[in-house]
PDB file of C-alpha atoms in Angstrom:
ATOM      1  CA  UNK A  55      18.885  -3.919  19.452  1.00  0.00           C
ATOM      2  CA  UNK A  56      21.089  -3.492  16.351  1.00  0.00           C
ATOM      3  CA  UNK A  57      23.057  -0.478  14.956  1.00  0.00           C
ATOM      4  CA  UNK A  58      25.844   0.395  12.769  1.00  0.00           C
ATOM      5  CA  UNK A  59      27.252   3.905  12.068  1.00  0.00           C
ATOM      6  CA  UNK A  60      30.186   4.543   9.829  1.00  0.00           C
ATOM      7  CA  UNK A  61      31.908   7.738   8.717  1.00  0.00           C
ATOM      8  CA  UNK A  62      31.652   7.655   4.904  1.00  0.00           C
ATOM      9  CA  UNK A  63      34.699   9.898   4.261  1.00  0.00           C
ATOM     10  CA  UNK A  64      37.062   7.814   6.384  1.00  0.00           C
ATOM     11  CA  UNK A  65      35.381   4.442   6.676  1.00  0.00           C
ATOM     12  CA  UNK A  66      35.784   4.459  10.310  1.00  0.00           C
ATOM     13  CA  UNK A  67      33.149   2.515  12.273  1.00  0.00           C
ATOM     14  CA  UNK A  68      31.645   5.060  14.863  1.00  0.00           C
ATOM     15  CA  UNK A  69      29.167   2.811  16.622  1.00  0.00           C
ATOM     16  CA  UNK A  70      28.310  -0.878  16.222  1.00  0.00           C
ATOM     17  CA  UNK A  71      25.884  -2.878  18.163  1.00  0.00           C
ATOM     18  CA  UNK A  72      25.132  -6.468  16.964  1.00  0.00           C
ATOM     19  CA  UNK A  73      25.596  -5.034  13.382  1.00  0.00           C
ATOM     20  CA  UNK A  74      25.781  -8.537  11.710  1.00  0.00           C
ATOM     21  CA  UNK A  75      22.620  -9.946  13.318  1.00  0.00           C
ATOM     22  CA  UNK A  76      20.025 -10.796  10.742  1.00  0.00           C
ATOM     23  CA  UNK A  77      16.737  -8.875  11.032  1.00  0.00           C
ATOM     24  CA  UNK A  78      13.726  -8.375   8.867  1.00  0.00           C
ATOM     25  CA  UNK A  79      14.318  -5.132   6.993  1.00  0.00           C
ATOM     26  CA  UNK A  80      10.593  -4.115   6.694  1.00  0.00           C
ATOM     27  CA  UNK A  81      10.498  -0.936   4.362  1.00  0.00           C
ATOM     28  CA  UNK A  82      14.294  -0.688   4.492  1.00  0.00           C
ATOM     29  CA  UNK A  83      14.136  -3.402   1.745  1.00  0.00           C
ATOM     30  CA  UNK A  84      12.872  -0.416  -0.424  1.00  0.00           C
ATOM     31  CA  UNK A  85      16.401   0.917  -0.514  1.00  0.00           C
ATOM     32  CA  UNK A  86      17.426  -1.909  -2.794  1.00  0.00           C
ATOM     33  CA  UNK A  87      14.222  -1.326  -4.865  1.00  0.00           C
ATOM     34  CA  UNK A  88      15.256   2.185  -5.451  1.00  0.00           C
ATOM     35  CA  UNK A  89      18.887   1.168  -6.074  1.00  0.00           C
ATOM     36  CA  UNK A  90      17.880  -1.370  -8.796  1.00  0.00           C
ATOM     37  CA  UNK A  91      15.516   1.218 -10.406  1.00  0.00           C
ATOM     38  CA  UNK A  92      18.035   3.942 -10.370  1.00  0.00           C
ATOM     39  CA  UNK A  93      20.669   1.608 -11.934  1.00  0.00           C
ATOM     40  CA  UNK A  94      18.310   0.569 -14.849  1.00  0.00           C
ATOM     41  CA  UNK A  95      17.430   4.280 -15.442  1.00  0.00           C
ATOM     42  CA  UNK A  96      21.070   5.074 -15.484  1.00  0.00           C
ATOM     43  CA  UNK A  97      21.675   2.309 -18.027  1.00  0.00           C
ATOM     44  CA  UNK A  98      19.053   3.984 -20.278  1.00  0.00           C
ATOM     45  CA  UNK A  99      16.693   0.925 -20.120  1.00  0.00           C
ATOM     46  CA  UNK A 100      13.962   3.078 -18.549  1.00  0.00           C
ATOM     47  CA  UNK A 101      13.072   6.815 -18.441  1.00  0.00           C
ATOM     48  CA  UNK A 102      11.529   8.668 -15.597  1.00  0.00           C
ATOM     49  CA  UNK A 103       8.498   9.682 -17.595  1.00  0.00           C
ATOM     50  CA  UNK A 104       7.794   6.054 -18.701  1.00  0.00           C
ATOM     51  CA  UNK A 105       4.358   4.946 -17.642  1.00  0.00           C
ATOM     52  CA  UNK A 106       3.420   1.500 -16.046  1.00  0.00           C
ATOM     53  CA  UNK A 107      -0.117   0.297 -15.531  1.00  0.00           C
ATOM     54  CA  UNK A 108      -1.502  -0.814 -12.175  1.00  0.00           C
ATOM     55  CA  UNK A 109      -2.571  -4.337 -12.693  1.00  0.00           C
ATOM     56  CA  UNK A 110      -6.021  -5.222 -11.017  1.00  0.00           C
ATOM     57  CA  UNK A 111      -4.414  -8.105  -9.165  1.00  0.00           C
ATOM     58  CA  UNK A 112      -1.754  -5.856  -7.824  1.00  0.00           C
ATOM     59  CA  UNK A 113      -4.235  -3.343  -6.758  1.00  0.00           C
ATOM     60  CA  UNK A 114      -6.385  -6.034  -5.071  1.00  0.00           C
ATOM     61  CA  UNK A 115      -3.435  -7.186  -3.082  1.00  0.00           C
ATOM     62  CA  UNK A 116      -2.004  -3.782  -2.181  1.00  0.00           C
ATOM     63  CA  UNK A 117      -4.915  -1.628  -1.231  1.00  0.00           C
ATOM     64  CA  UNK A 118      -6.811  -0.943   2.055  1.00  0.00           C
ATOM     65  CA  UNK A 119      -5.527  -0.995   5.616  1.00  0.00           C
ATOM     66  CA  UNK A 120      -4.248  -4.605   5.358  1.00  0.00           C
ATOM     67  CA  UNK A 121      -1.679  -3.417   2.729  1.00  0.00           C
ATOM     68  CA  UNK A 122       0.337  -1.263   4.958  1.00  0.00           C
ATOM     69  CA  UNK A 123       1.437   2.070   3.493  1.00  0.00           C
ATOM     70  CA  UNK A 124       0.504   2.711   0.001  1.00  0.00           C
ATOM     71  CA  UNK A 125       0.403   5.311  -2.715  1.00  0.00           C
ATOM     72  CA  UNK A 126      -3.319   4.778  -3.217  1.00  0.00           C
ATOM     73  CA  UNK A 127      -2.955   3.741  -6.718  1.00  0.00           C
ATOM     74  CA  UNK A 128      -6.093   2.550  -8.643  1.00  0.00           C
ATOM     75  CA  UNK A 129      -6.503  -0.433 -10.964  1.00  0.00           C
ATOM     76  CA  UNK A 130      -5.719   0.365 -14.510  1.00  0.00           C
ATOM     77  CA  UNK A 131      -4.043   3.717 -13.567  1.00  0.00           C
ATOM     78  CA  UNK A 132      -0.950   4.642 -15.489  1.00  0.00           C
ATOM     79  CA  UNK A 133       1.830   5.935 -13.291  1.00  0.00           C
ATOM     80  CA  UNK A 134       5.259   7.297 -14.295  1.00  0.00           C
ATOM     81  CA  UNK A 135       8.477   5.822 -12.961  1.00  0.00           C
ATOM     82  CA  UNK A 136       9.206   9.159 -11.392  1.00  0.00           C
ATOM     83  CA  UNK A 137       5.891   9.166  -9.549  1.00  0.00           C
ATOM     84  CA  UNK A 138       6.349   5.473  -8.374  1.00  0.00           C
ATOM     85  CA  UNK A 139       9.865   6.326  -7.085  1.00  0.00           C
ATOM     86  CA  UNK A 140       8.492   9.362  -5.139  1.00  0.00           C
ATOM     87  CA  UNK A 141       5.734   7.078  -3.840  1.00  0.00           C
ATOM     88  CA  UNK A 142       8.374   4.467  -2.712  1.00  0.00           C
ATOM     89  CA  UNK A 143      10.690   7.059  -1.074  1.00  0.00           C
ATOM     90  CA  UNK A 144       8.234   9.547   0.475  1.00  0.00           C
ATOM     91  CA  UNK A 145       5.200   7.295   1.210  1.00  0.00           C
ATOM     92  CA  UNK A 146       6.919   4.028   1.608  1.00  0.00           C
ATOM     93  CA  UNK A 147       4.286   2.805  -0.913  1.00  0.00           C
ATOM     94  CA  UNK A 148       4.091  -0.973  -0.929  1.00  0.00           C
ATOM     95  CA  UNK A 149       1.915  -0.864  -3.934  1.00  0.00           C
ATOM     96  CA  UNK A 150       4.360   1.526  -5.756  1.00  0.00           C
ATOM     97  CA  UNK A 151       7.160  -1.031  -5.192  1.00  0.00           C
ATOM     98  CA  UNK A 152       5.088  -3.806  -6.761  1.00  0.00           C
ATOM     99  CA  UNK A 153       3.921  -1.752  -9.636  1.00  0.00           C
ATOM    100  CA  UNK A 154       7.547  -0.669 -10.252  1.00  0.00           C
ATOM    101  CA  UNK A 155       8.820  -4.237 -10.107  1.00  0.00           C
ATOM    102  CA  UNK A 156       6.124  -5.626 -12.424  1.00  0.00           C
ATOM    103  CA  UNK A 157       6.569  -2.775 -14.902  1.00  0.00           C
ATOM    104  CA  UNK A 158      10.339  -3.225 -15.074  1.00  0.00           C
ATOM    105  CA  UNK A 159      10.569  -7.013 -15.145  1.00  0.00           C
ATOM    106  CA  UNK A 160       7.089  -8.320 -15.679  1.00  0.00           C
ATOM    107  CA  UNK A 161       6.747 -10.024 -12.241  1.00  0.00           C
ATOM    108  CA  UNK A 162       7.849  -9.020  -8.859  1.00  0.00           C
ATOM    109  CA  UNK A 163       9.740 -12.313  -8.357  1.00  0.00           C
ATOM    110  CA  UNK A 164      11.884 -11.445 -11.394  1.00  0.00           C
ATOM    111  CA  UNK A 165      12.594  -8.004  -9.994  1.00  0.00           C
ATOM    112  CA  UNK A 166      13.486  -9.457  -6.633  1.00  0.00           C
ATOM    113  CA  UNK A 167      16.003 -11.859  -8.349  1.00  0.00           C
ATOM    114  CA  UNK A 168      17.665  -8.642  -9.682  1.00  0.00           C
ATOM    115  CA  UNK A 169      17.656  -7.128  -6.219  1.00  0.00           C
ATOM    116  CA  UNK A 170      19.485 -10.350  -4.773  1.00  0.00           C
ATOM    117  CA  UNK A 171      22.068 -10.129  -7.817  1.00  0.00           C
ATOM    118  CA  UNK A 172      22.721  -6.497  -6.717  1.00  0.00           C
ATOM    119  CA  UNK A 173      23.049  -7.491  -3.127  1.00  0.00           C
ATOM    120  CA  UNK A 174      25.742 -10.168  -3.994  1.00  0.00           C
ATOM    121  CA  UNK A 175      27.642  -7.671  -6.222  1.00  0.00           C
ATOM    122  CA  UNK A 176      27.619  -5.137  -3.470  1.00  0.00           C
ATOM    123  CA  UNK A 177      29.014  -7.697  -0.942  1.00  0.00           C
ATOM    124  CA  UNK A 178      25.863  -7.826   1.124  1.00  0.00           C
ATOM    125  CA  UNK A 179      26.664 -11.251   2.486  1.00  0.00           C
ATOM    126  CA  UNK A 180      23.818 -11.283   5.143  1.00  0.00           C
ATOM    127  CA  UNK A 181      20.998  -9.992   3.031  1.00  0.00           C
ATOM    128  CA  UNK A 182      18.354 -11.696   0.916  1.00  0.00           C
ATOM    129  CA  UNK A 183      15.122 -10.437  -0.627  1.00  0.00           C
ATOM    130  CA  UNK A 184      11.878 -12.199  -1.093  1.00  0.00           C
ATOM    131  CA  UNK A 185       9.776  -9.100  -1.815  1.00  0.00           C
ATOM    132  CA  UNK A 186      10.346  -5.709  -3.374  1.00  0.00           C
ATOM    133  CA  UNK A 187       8.831  -3.784  -0.460  1.00  0.00           C
ATOM    134  CA  UNK A 188       9.916  -5.588   2.589  1.00  0.00           C
ATOM    135  CA  UNK A 189       6.495  -7.034   3.458  1.00  0.00           C
ATOM    136  CA  UNK A 190       6.761  -9.903   6.024  1.00  0.00           C
ATOM    137  CA  UNK A 191       7.378 -13.109   4.136  1.00  0.00           C
ATOM    138  CA  UNK A 192       8.157 -15.689   6.838  1.00  0.00           C
ATOM    139  CA  UNK A 193      11.885 -14.906   7.037  1.00  0.00           C
ATOM    140  CA  UNK A 194      12.780 -14.991   3.280  1.00  0.00           C
ATOM    141  CA  UNK A 195      13.832 -11.296   3.478  1.00  0.00           C
ATOM    142  CA  UNK A 196      16.577 -10.488   5.852  1.00  0.00           C
ATOM    143  CA  UNK A 197      19.429  -8.106   6.209  1.00  0.00           C
ATOM    144  CA  UNK A 198      21.790  -6.723   8.773  1.00  0.00           C
ATOM    145  CA  UNK A 199      22.557  -3.273   9.974  1.00  0.00           C
ATOM    146  CA  UNK A 200      26.099  -3.471   8.308  1.00  0.00           C
ATOM    147  CA  UNK A 201      24.574  -4.558   4.974  1.00  0.00           C
ATOM    148  CA  UNK A 202      22.058  -1.654   5.169  1.00  0.00           C
ATOM    149  CA  UNK A 203      25.085   0.730   5.700  1.00  0.00           C
ATOM    150  CA  UNK A 204      26.915  -0.802   2.662  1.00  0.00           C
ATOM    151  CA  UNK A 205      23.740  -0.372   0.427  1.00  0.00           C
ATOM    152  CA  UNK A 206      23.208   3.186   1.641  1.00  0.00           C
ATOM    153  CA  UNK A 207      26.965   3.893   0.715  1.00  0.00           C
ATOM    154  CA  UNK A 208      26.546   2.358  -2.730  1.00  0.00           C
ATOM    155  CA  UNK A 209      23.436   4.324  -3.364  1.00  0.00           C
ATOM    156  CA  UNK A 210      25.117   7.654  -2.362  1.00  0.00           C
ATOM    157  CA  UNK A 211      28.079   6.796  -4.594  1.00  0.00           C
ATOM    158  CA  UNK A 212      26.076   5.634  -7.629  1.00  0.00           C
ATOM    159  CA  UNK A 213      26.964   8.069 -10.429  1.00  0.00           C
ATOM    160  CA  UNK A 214      24.017   9.818 -12.160  1.00  0.00           C
ATOM    161  CA  UNK A 215      21.302   9.278  -9.669  1.00  0.00           C
ATOM    162  CA  UNK A 216      21.314  12.903  -8.555  1.00  0.00           C
ATOM    163  CA  UNK A 217      21.008  14.008 -12.353  1.00  0.00           C
ATOM    164  CA  UNK A 218      18.135  11.497 -12.733  1.00  0.00           C
ATOM    165  CA  UNK A 219      16.258  12.925  -9.737  1.00  0.00           C
ATOM    166  CA  UNK A 220      16.800  16.584 -10.997  1.00  0.00           C
ATOM    167  CA  UNK A 221      15.159  15.592 -14.274  1.00  0.00           C
ATOM    168  CA  UNK A 222      12.022  14.281 -12.602  1.00  0.00           C
TER     169      UNK A 222
END
């Protein structure tokens, strides 16, 4: 129902279908979670080998079949930022997103506020985040195909993320 394809080298729109219609991003929200984490690492505020502890409350909410895709983290487990980022990107780990958010900002809601700040700075005018992982939240989290393309471009153009990944 929605699509947006742009040539990154020329900026030419190759295909658009209802590209500005608001949609729930589901796991595509994790693109911004990764963007925020990479930005903080690039700034030197965190290191890839830094460990975060899985809070029992986080584990309780984000384990089992009702939690969607997970990294299968355990309560009290210490997990590196590198492993959490791999869990977000390869497993679409809902639990990994929340542990990363809580580890970096103390609470998921504080991390989500930073996600929304970045969305505004990037010009994502039809995007708002209510969770770090895109879990359904009664319409608080939404985006558009055009905004997702802008975020993808910004992530690809972010200086230093490739070096960060190579070190992990």
